[in-house]
Coordinates of N, CA, C and O in Angstrom, one line a residue:
M1 N 21.5 -14.8 17.2 CA 19.8 -15.0 16.9 C 19.3 -13.1 16.2 O 18.7 -13.4 15.7
L2 N 20.8 -12.6 17.2 CA 20.8 -11.0 16.7 C 21.0 -10.6 15.2 O 20.1 -10.0 14.9
H3 N 21.3 -11.5 14.7 CA 22.2 -11.1 13.4 C 21.3 -11.5 12.8 O 20.4 -10.2 11.4
C4 N 20.1 -12.5 12.5 CA 19.0 -12.7 12.3 C 18.3 -11.5 12.1 O 17.1 -10.9 10.6
D5 N 17.9 -10.7 13.5 CA 16.7 -9.7 13.9 C 17.3 -8.2 12.9 O 16.0 -8.0 12.6
I6 N 17.8 -8.7 13.2 CA 18.7 -7.6 12.4 C 18.8 -7.2 10.4 O 18.1 -6.4 10.5
K7 N 18.6 -8.1 10.2 CA 18.8 -8.6 8.6 C 16.7 -8.0 8.7 O 17.2 -8.2 7.7
Y8 N 16.5 -8.4 9.2 CA 14.2 -9.0 9.2 C 14.1 -7.5 9.0 O 13.7 -6.5 8.7
I9 N 14.8 -6.2 9.8 CA 14.2 -5.0 10.8 C 15.3 -4.1 9.4 O 14.0 -3.0 8.5
L10 N 16.7 -4.4 8.8 CA 16.8 -4.1 8.1 C 16.3 -3.7 5.9 O 16.1 -3.5 5.8
T11 N 15.1 -5.3 6.7 CA 15.0 -5.8 4.9 C 13.6 -4.2 5.5 O 13.2 -3.9 4.2
V12 N 12.8 -4.5 6.0 CA 11.6 -4.1 6.5 C 11.7 -2.6 5.8 O 11.2 -1.5 5.3
L13 N 13.2 -2.5 6.5 CA 13.3 -0.9 6.3 C 13.7 -0.1 4.9 O 12.6 0.5 5.2
L14 N 14.5 -1.0 4.6 CA 14.9 -0.9 2.7 C 13.0 -0.6 2.0 O 13.3 0.2 1.2
L15 N 12.4 -1.4 2.4 CA 11.3 -1.7 1.6 C 10.4 -0.8 1.4 O 9.7 -0.1 1.0
A16 N 10.8 0.0 3.2 CA 10.0 1.5 3.9 C 10.3 2.2 2.9 O 10.2 3.8 2.9
T17 N 11.5 2.6 2.3 CA 12.2 3.2 2.0 C 11.9 4.5 1.9 O 11.8 5.4 1.5
P18 N 10.9 3.8 -0.3 CA 10.2 4.9 -0.4 C 9.6 6.3 0.1 O 9.5 7.0 -0.6
F19 N 8.6 5.7 1.2 CA 7.5 6.8 1.0 C 8.8 7.7 1.9 O 8.3 8.0 2.3
A20 N 10.1 7.3 2.9 CA 10.7 8.2 3.8 C 11.1 9.1 2.6 O 11.7 10.7 3.2
V21 N 11.1 8.8 1.4 CA 12.8 9.7 0.7 C 12.0 10.1 -0.7 O 12.1 9.7 -2.0
S22 N 10.4 9.6 -0.8 CA 10.5 10.1 -1.7 C 10.0 11.6 -2.5 O 9.8 11.6 -3.4
A23 N 10.8 12.8 -1.1 CA 10.5 13.8 -2.2 C 12.2 13.4 -3.1 O 12.2 14.6 -4.1
N24 N 13.2 11.9 -3.2 CA 14.5 12.3 -3.4 C 14.5 11.6 -4.6 O 14.9 11.9 -5.9
M25 N 13.1 11.0 -4.4 CA 13.5 9.4 -5.5 C 11.5 9.3 -6.1 O 11.6 8.6 -4.7
I26 N 11.4 9.8 -7.4 CA 9.8 9.6 -7.1 C 9.8 8.8 -8.2 O 10.0 9.0 -8.9
W27 N 9.3 7.1 -8.0 CA 8.7 6.8 -9.1 C 7.4 6.9 -9.6 O 6.8 6.9 -8.9
P28 N 7.4 5.9 -10.8 CA 5.6 6.4 -10.9 C 4.4 5.7 -10.2 O 3.9 5.7 -10.3
S29 N 5.3 4.6 -10.1 CA 4.9 3.1 -8.7 C 4.5 4.1 -7.3 O 2.7 4.2 -6.6
L30 N 4.7 5.1 -6.9 CA 4.4 5.6 -6.0 C 3.4 6.7 -6.6 O 2.5 7.3 -5.1
Y31 N 3.6 7.1 -7.4 CA 1.9 7.8 -7.6 C 0.8 7.3 -7.7 O 0.1 7.7 -7.8
I32 N 0.9 6.3 -8.8 CA 0.2 5.4 -8.7 C -0.8 5.3 -7.2 O -1.5 4.9 -6.6
L33 N 0.4 4.8 -6.0 CA 0.1 4.8 -4.8 C -0.6 5.6 -3.9 O -2.0 5.7 -3.0
Q34 N -0.4 6.8 -4.6 CA -0.6 8.2 -4.2 C -2.0 7.8 -4.1 O -2.9 8.4 -2.6
D35 N -3.0 8.0 -5.2 CA -4.0 7.9 -5.3 C -5.4 6.2 -4.8 O -5.8 6.5 -5.5
Y36 N -4.3 5.4 -4.7 CA -4.1 4.2 -4.8 C -5.7 3.9 -3.4 O -6.0 2.8 -3.5
Y37 N -5.6 4.6 -2.4 CA -6.4 4.2 -1.2 C -7.4 5.3 -1.2 O -7.8 6.1 0.0
S38 N -7.2 6.3 -2.4 CA -8.4 7.3 -2.3 C -10.2 6.3 -2.4 O -10.4 5.7 -3.4
W39 N -11.3 7.3 -1.6 CA -11.8 6.2 -1.7 C -13.3 6.2 -2.4 O -12.7 5.6 -3.3
Y40 N -12.9 7.3 -3.7 CA -13.5 7.2 -5.4 C -12.6 5.8 -6.3 O -13.7 5.3 -7.0
I41 N -11.6 5.7 -5.7 CA -10.7 5.1 -6.6 C -11.2 3.8 -6.4 O -11.2 2.3 -6.7
I42 N -11.3 3.9 -4.6 CA -11.3 2.1 -3.8 C -13.2 1.8 -4.2 O -13.3 0.4 -4.9
L43 N -14.3 3.1 -4.4 CA -15.5 2.4 -4.3 C -15.6 2.3 -6.5 O -16.3 1.3 -6.7
T44 N -14.7 2.9 -7.3 CA -14.8 2.6 -8.4 C -14.3 1.7 -9.4 O -14.7 0.5 -9.3
G45 N -12.9 1.3 -8.4 CA -12.6 -0.2 -8.6 C -13.5 -1.4 -7.8 O -13.4 -3.1 -9.1
L46 N -14.2 -1.3 -7.0 CA -14.6 -2.2 -6.2 C -15.9 -3.1 -7.2 O -16.2 -3.9 -6.7
T47 N -16.6 -1.5 -7.7 CA -17.8 -1.8 -8.8 C -17.2 -2.5 -10.0 O -17.6 -3.2 -9.9
F48 N -16.1 -1.9 -10.5 CA -15.8 -3.2 -11.5 C -15.8 -4.5 -11.5 O -15.8 -5.3 -12.4
E49 N -14.7 -4.6 -9.5 CA -14.4 -5.9 -10.1 C -15.6 -6.5 -9.5 O -15.6 -8.3 -9.8
T50 N -16.6 -6.2 -8.8 CA -17.8 -6.8 -7.7 C -18.3 -7.1 -9.5 O -19.0 -8.4 -9.6
I51 N -19.3 -6.5 -10.2 CA -19.4 -6.9 -11.4 C -18.5 -7.9 -12.4 O -19.4 -8.8 -12.9
A52 N -17.4 -7.7 -12.3 CA -16.9 -8.9 -12.7 C -16.4 -9.8 -12.4 O -16.6 -11.3 -12.9
A53 N -16.4 -10.2 -11.1 CA -17.6 -11.4 -10.2 C -18.6 -11.7 -9.8 O -18.5 -13.1 -10.6
H54 N -19.1 -11.0 -10.4 CA -20.5 -11.1 -10.3 C -20.9 -12.3 -11.3 O -21.4 -13.5 -11.7
I55 N -20.3 -11.3 -13.2 CA -20.5 -12.2 -13.7 C -19.5 -13.6 -14.1 O -20.0 -14.7 -14.5
F56 N -18.2 -13.4 -13.6 CA -17.8 -15.4 -14.1 C -17.0 -15.6 -13.2 O -16.8 -17.2 -12.9
L57 N -18.1 -15.7 -11.4 CA -17.7 -16.5 -10.9 C -19.9 -16.8 -11.0 O -19.6 -17.9 -9.7
K58 N -20.6 -16.7 -11.3 CA -21.5 -16.7 -11.2 C -22.1 -16.5 -9.8 O -22.4 -17.3 -9.1
T59 N -21.4 -15.5 -9.3 CA -22.2 -15.6 -8.0 C -23.7 -14.5 -7.7 O -23.1 -13.3 -8.4
G60 N -23.8 -14.1 -6.7 CA -25.2 -13.6 -6.0 C -24.1 -12.0 -6.6 O -23.1 -12.1 -5.8
W61 N -24.6 -11.0 -6.2 CA -24.8 -9.3 -5.8 C -23.7 -9.8 -4.9 O -22.6 -9.0 -4.5
L62 N -24.0 -9.5 -4.1 CA -23.9 -9.5 -2.2 C -22.6 -10.6 -1.9 O -22.1 -10.0 -1.4
R63 N -22.6 -11.4 -3.1 CA -21.1 -12.5 -2.7 C -20.6 -12.1 -3.3 O -19.1 -11.7 -3.2
S64 N -20.4 -11.6 -4.3 CA -19.1 -11.1 -5.7 C -18.9 -9.6 -4.2 O -17.7 -10.0 -4.6
L65 N -20.1 -8.8 -4.0 CA -19.4 -7.5 -2.9 C -18.2 -8.2 -2.0 O -17.0 -7.8 -2.7
G66 N -19.0 -9.5 -1.4 CA -17.8 -9.5 -0.4 C -16.4 -10.4 -0.6 O -15.8 -10.0 0.1
I67 N -17.1 -11.4 -1.5 CA -16.0 -11.5 -2.0 C -14.8 -10.7 -2.4 O -13.5 -10.9 -1.7
M68 N -14.6 -9.8 -3.5 CA -13.6 -8.3 -4.1 C -13.6 -7.9 -2.9 O -12.4 -7.1 -2.8
A69 N -14.1 -7.1 -1.8 CA -14.1 -6.5 -0.6 C -12.7 -7.3 0.5 O -11.7 -6.7 0.2
A70 N -13.1 -8.6 0.5 CA -11.7 -9.4 1.2 C -11.3 -9.3 0.3 O -10.0 -9.3 0.7
T71 N -11.0 -9.6 -0.8 CA -9.5 -10.0 -2.0 C -8.8 -8.2 -1.6 O -7.7 -8.2 -2.0
N72 N -9.4 -7.7 -2.3 CA -9.0 -6.2 -2.4 C -8.6 -5.4 -0.8 O -7.3 -4.9 -0.7
A73 N -8.8 -6.0 0.6 CA -8.9 -5.7 1.3 C -7.0 -6.2 1.0 O -5.7 -5.6 1.6
I74 N -7.2 -7.2 1.0 CA -5.8 -7.9 1.8 C -4.7 -7.4 0.5 O -3.4 -7.4 0.8
S75 N -5.0 -6.8 -0.8 CA -4.8 -6.6 -1.4 C -4.2 -4.9 -1.8 O -2.9 -4.8 -1.6
A76 N -4.6 -4.2 -0.7 CA -4.6 -2.8 -0.1 C -2.8 -3.2 0.8 O -2.8 -2.2 1.0
F77 N -3.6 -3.7 1.6 CA -2.8 -4.4 2.7 C -1.4 -4.7 2.2 O -0.3 -4.0 2.7
T78 N -0.8 -5.5 1.3 CA -0.3 -6.1 1.4 C 0.8 -5.1 -0.3 O 2.0 -5.2 -0.5
G79 N 0.0 -3.9 -0.8 CA -0.3 -3.3 -1.8 C 1.2 -2.1 -1.0 O 2.0 -2.0 -1.7
L80 N 1.6 -2.4 -0.3 CA 1.8 -0.8 0.6 C 3.2 -0.8 0.6 O 4.2 -0.4 0.7
L81 N 3.5 -2.3 0.7 CA 5.1 -2.5 0.2 C 4.9 -2.9 -1.0 O 6.4 -3.1 -1.7
L82 N 4.2 -3.8 -2.0 CA 4.7 -4.1 -3.0 C 4.5 -3.5 -3.6 O 5.4 -3.1 -5.3
I83 N 4.1 -2.4 -3.5 CA 4.0 -1.6 -5.4 C 5.2 -0.7 -5.4 O 5.4 -0.2 -5.9
P84 N 5.7 -0.4 -4.1 CA 6.9 0.8 -4.3 C 7.4 0.4 -5.0 O 9.0 0.3 -4.8
A85 N 8.3 -1.3 -3.9 CA 9.1 -2.2 -4.3 C 8.8 -2.4 -5.7 O 10.1 -2.4 -6.8
S86 N 8.1 -2.7 -6.2 CA 7.7 -2.7 -7.7 C 8.2 -1.7 -8.8 O 9.2 -2.1 -9.5
G87 N 8.0 -0.7 -7.5 CA 9.0 1.0 -8.7 C 10.6 0.5 -9.0 O 10.6 1.3 -9.4
I88 N 10.7 0.0 -7.5 CA 12.2 0.2 -8.0 C 13.1 -0.8 -8.4 O 13.6 -0.7 -9.0
A89 N 11.7 -1.9 -8.7 CA 12.8 -3.5 -9.2 C 12.5 -3.0 -11.2 O 13.9 -2.7 -11.7
V90 N 11.4 -1.8 -11.2 CA 11.0 -1.3 -12.9 C 12.2 -0.1 -13.5 O 12.7 -0.3 -13.8
E91 N 13.2 0.3 -11.7 CA 14.5 2.2 -12.0 C 15.3 0.9 -12.6 O 16.3 1.1 -13.3
F92 N 15.8 -0.7 -11.5 CA 17.2 -1.2 -11.6 C 16.8 -1.9 -12.7 O 18.0 -2.0 -13.9
L93 N 15.7 -2.1 -13.1 CA 15.8 -3.0 -15.3 C 15.9 -2.5 -15.9 O 16.2 -3.3 -17.0
M94 N 15.5 -0.8 -15.7 CA 15.3 -0.4 -16.5 C 17.1 0.4 -17.2 O 17.2 1.2 -17.4
L95 N 18.0 0.4 -16.1 CA 19.1 0.7 -16.2 C 19.3 0.6 -17.4 O 20.3 2.3 -17.5
P96 N 19.8 -0.5 -17.8 CA 20.7 -0.5 -19.0 C 20.3 0.0 -20.2 O 21.0 0.8 -21.1
F97 N 18.7 0.3 -20.1 CA 18.5 1.1 -21.2 C 18.6 3.1 -21.1 O 17.7 3.0 -22.5
G98 N 18.8 3.3 -20.3 CA 18.4 5.1 -20.4 C 17.9 5.0 -20.1 O 16.8 4.4 -19.4
G99 N 17.1 6.4 -20.7 CA 16.4 7.4 -19.8 C 16.6 8.2 -18.2 O 16.5 6.9 -17.4
G100 N 15.2 8.2 -18.2 CA 14.6 9.3 -16.9 C 13.9 7.7 -16.7 O 12.9 7.9 -16.8
T101 N 13.3 8.4 -15.3 CA 12.3 7.8 -14.3 C 10.7 8.0 -14.7 O 10.1 7.4 -14.9
F102 N 10.5 9.0 -15.1 CA 9.7 9.0 -15.7 C 9.2 9.2 -17.3 O 8.3 9.4 -18.1
Q103 N 9.7 8.5 -18.0 CA 9.6 8.2 -19.5 C 8.2 6.8 -19.6 O 8.3 6.4 -19.0
I104 N 8.1 7.4 -21.7 CA 6.7 6.6 -21.0 C 7.0 5.1 -20.4 O 5.9 3.9 -20.0
S105 N 8.3 4.4 -20.5 CA 8.0 2.8 -20.9 C 8.6 2.4 -19.2 O 8.4 1.3 -19.1
H106 N 8.6 3.8 -18.6 CA 8.8 3.5 -17.1 C 7.7 3.4 -16.2 O 6.8 2.6 -15.3
W107 N 6.9 4.2 -17.0 CA 5.2 4.4 -16.8 C 4.3 3.1 -17.2 O 3.5 2.2 -15.9
I108 N 5.0 2.7 -18.2 CA 4.3 1.4 -18.3 C 4.6 0.3 -17.9 O 3.4 -0.5 -17.3
L109 N 5.9 0.2 -17.7 CA 6.1 -1.5 -17.1 C 5.8 -1.2 -15.1 O 4.9 -2.1 -15.1
D110 N 5.5 0.6 -14.6 CA 5.1 -0.2 -13.6 C 3.5 0.3 -13.8 O 3.5 -1.2 -12.6
Y111 N 2.7 0.3 -14.7 CA 1.6 0.2 -14.6 C 1.5 -1.4 -14.8 O 0.5 -1.5 -13.9
L112 N 2.1 -2.3 -15.4 CA 1.7 -3.2 -15.3 C 2.2 -4.6 -14.6 O 1.5 -5.1 -14.3
C113 N 3.3 -3.7 -13.3 CA 3.7 -4.9 -12.5 C 2.5 -4.1 -11.1 O 1.9 -5.3 -10.8
V114 N 2.2 -3.3 -10.9 CA 1.2 -2.9 -10.1 C 0.1 -3.6 -10.7 O -1.1 -4.2 -9.0
V115 N -0.6 -3.7 -12.0 CA -2.0 -4.8 -11.8 C -1.6 -6.2 -11.7 O -2.0 -7.0 -11.3
L116 N -0.1 -6.8 -12.3 CA -0.3 -8.3 -11.6 C 0.2 -8.5 -10.5 O -0.1 -10.0 -10.3
A117 N 0.9 -7.4 -9.9 CA 0.5 -7.5 -8.5 C -0.6 -7.9 -8.0 O -0.8 -8.7 -7.0
N118 N -0.9 -7.2 -7.9 CA -2.6 -7.0 -7.4 C -3.5 -8.3 -8.1 O -4.6 -8.7 -7.5
T119 N -3.9 -8.4 -9.3 CA -4.2 -10.1 -9.7 C -3.5 -10.9 -9.3 O -4.2 -11.6 -9.1
C120 N -2.5 -11.2 -9.5 CA -1.5 -12.4 -8.7 C -1.9 -12.9 -7.2 O -2.7 -13.2 -6.0
I121 N -2.4 -11.2 -6.0 CA -2.5 -11.5 -4.3 C -4.4 -12.0 -4.1 O -4.8 -12.6 -3.7
E122 N -4.7 -11.4 -5.2 CA -6.3 -11.6 -4.7 C -6.4 -12.4 -6.0 O -7.6 -13.3 -5.0
G123 N -5.8 -13.1 -6.6 CA -6.1 -14.5 -7.6 C -5.2 -15.7 -6.6 O -7.0 -16.8 -5.7
L124 N -4.3 -15.3 -5.7 CA -3.9 -16.5 -4.8 C -5.2 -15.9 -3.2 O -5.8 -16.9 -2.9
S125 N -6.2 -15.0 -3.1 CA -6.9 -14.6 -2.4 C -7.9 -14.8 -2.6 O -8.9 -16.1 -1.3
L126 N -7.8 -15.1 -3.7 CA -9.6 -15.7 -4.2 C -9.4 -17.7 -4.4 O -10.4 -18.6 -3.6
K127 N -8.3 -17.9 -4.3 CA -8.4 -19.7 -4.0 C -8.1 -20.3 -3.8 O -9.4 -20.9 -2.8
C128 N -7.0 -19.6 -1.9 CA -6.3 -19.4 -1.1 C -8.1 -19.7 0.0 O -8.7 -20.2 0.8
I129 N -9.0 -18.6 0.1 CA -10.5 -17.8 1.0 C -11.8 -19.0 0.3 O -12.4 -19.5 1.3
F130 N -11.9 -18.3 -1.3 CA -13.1 -18.8 -1.5 C -12.9 -19.9 -1.9 O -14.3 -20.2 -3.0
K131 N -12.2 -20.8 -2.3 CA -11.6 -21.6 -2.6 C -12.4 -21.4 -4.8 O -12.3 -22.7 -4.8
Y132 N -12.6 -21.0 -5.5 CA -11.9 -20.8 -6.6 C -10.9 -20.9 -7.5 O -9.9 -20.6 -6.9
S133 N -10.5 -20.9 -8.4 CA -9.4 -21.9 -9.4 C -8.6 -19.8 -9.8 O -9.4 -19.0 -10.6
F134 N -8.0 -19.8 -9.3 CA -6.2 -18.9 -9.9 C -6.4 -18.7 -11.9 O -6.5 -17.7 -11.9
K135 N -6.4 -19.9 -11.9 CA -6.3 -20.5 -13.4 C -7.5 -19.4 -14.2 O -7.1 -19.2 -15.7
S136 N -8.7 -19.9 -13.6 CA -9.9 -19.4 -14.3 C -10.7 -18.0 -14.0 O -10.9 -17.6 -14.8
S137 N -9.5 -17.2 -13.2 CA -10.1 -16.4 -12.7 C -8.9 -15.2 -13.1 O -9.1 -13.9 -12.6
F138 N -8.3 -15.5 -13.9 CA -6.4 -14.7 -13.7 C -7.2 -13.1 -14.8 O -6.6 -11.9 -14.3
L139 N -7.2 -14.2 -16.0 CA -8.1 -12.9 -16.5 C -9.0 -11.9 -16.9 O -8.6 -10.6 -16.5
W140 N -10.1 -11.8 -15.9 CA -11.8 -10.9 -16.3 C -10.2 -10.0 -14.5 O -11.2 -9.3 -14.8
M141 N -9.8 -10.8 -14.0 CA -9.6 -9.6 -12.8 C -7.9 -8.8 -13.5 O -8.1 -8.2 -12.7
A142 N -7.4 -10.0 -13.8 CA -6.2 -8.9 -14.7 C -7.8 -7.7 -14.7 O -6.6 -6.3 -15.1
G143 N -8.1 -7.2 -16.0 CA -8.5 -6.5 -16.7 C -9.9 -5.6 -15.8 O -9.9 -4.2 -16.3
A144 N -10.3 -6.5 -14.4 CA -10.8 -5.8 -13.5 C -9.9 -4.7 -13.4 O -10.1 -3.7 -12.4
N145 N -8.8 -5.3 -12.2 CA -7.5 -4.4 -11.8 C -6.7 -3.1 -12.6 O -7.0 -2.1 -12.3
S146 N -6.9 -3.3 -13.9 CA -6.4 -2.3 -14.7 C -7.2 -1.7 -14.6 O -5.8 0.1 -15.0
I147 N -8.1 -1.7 -14.7 CA -9.2 -0.7 -14.8 C -8.6 0.5 -13.0 O -8.7 1.3 -13.3
S148 N -8.7 -0.3 -12.5 CA -8.7 0.3 -11.1 C -7.3 1.3 -11.0 O -6.7 2.4 -10.9
V149 N -6.2 0.6 -12.0 CA -5.0 0.6 -12.2 C -4.4 2.4 -12.6 O -3.8 2.7 -12.3
I150 N -5.1 1.7 -13.8 CA -5.3 3.4 -14.6 C -5.5 4.0 -14.2 O -6.0 5.0 -14.7
L151 N -7.6 4.5 -13.3 CA -8.0 5.0 -13.6 C -6.8 5.9 -11.6 O -6.8 7.5 -11.6
C152 N -6.2 5.1 -10.5 CA -5.6 5.7 -10.2 C -4.0 6.8 -10.8 O -3.5 7.7 -10.6
A153 N -3.8 5.7 -11.3 CA -2.4 6.5 -12.0 C -3.2 8.0 -13.1 O -2.4 9.0 -13.3
M154 N -4.2 8.3 -14.1 CA -4.4 9.0 -14.7 C -5.4 10.2 -14.0 O -4.9 10.7 -13.8
V155 N -5.4 9.7 -12.2 CA -5.9 10.9 -10.7 C -4.2 11.0 -10.4 O -4.2 12.6 -10.5
S156 N -3.4 10.9 -10.9 CA -2.4 11.2 -10.4 C -1.7 11.9 -11.0 O -1.4 13.2 -9.9
I157 N -1.4 11.7 -12.0 CA -1.0 12.9 -13.3 C -2.3 14.2 -13.4 O -1.1 15.0 -14.0
L158 N -3.4 14.0 -13.6 CA -4.3 15.2 -14.5 C -3.5 15.4 -12.5 O -3.5 16.8 -12.3

């Protein structure tokens, strides 16, 4: 039983490694994560997603805001581990192609991974908690998330 517990602890530590060693190796996803929790990024992203939810879910403004606030809270919590993990995955995927960590291909793939992760987490939250269809919500949620994540990336780069 003790060995099993150690494996889980080591797994969590490995996933948390990008935070601890970000000075030694930084992936574009960590740059994105750096501004992911800024109040102006959160407010802007929540605004875009609330407008999209109001249009596509055909709900009132207050309900749309509540739905998006809840799904974004879940996404933000899980994003603490998923965004750096996706950055590590991108670096391993890009090894055969060479190039450095900050090549444009790495930025694009990191961006797409973060958008996909956010969209899937928020879509599944929308389905499980609010009983809306994941399939019919995927495209508009991906569009709204792509705006939020591009804002994070642009703020980080500038």
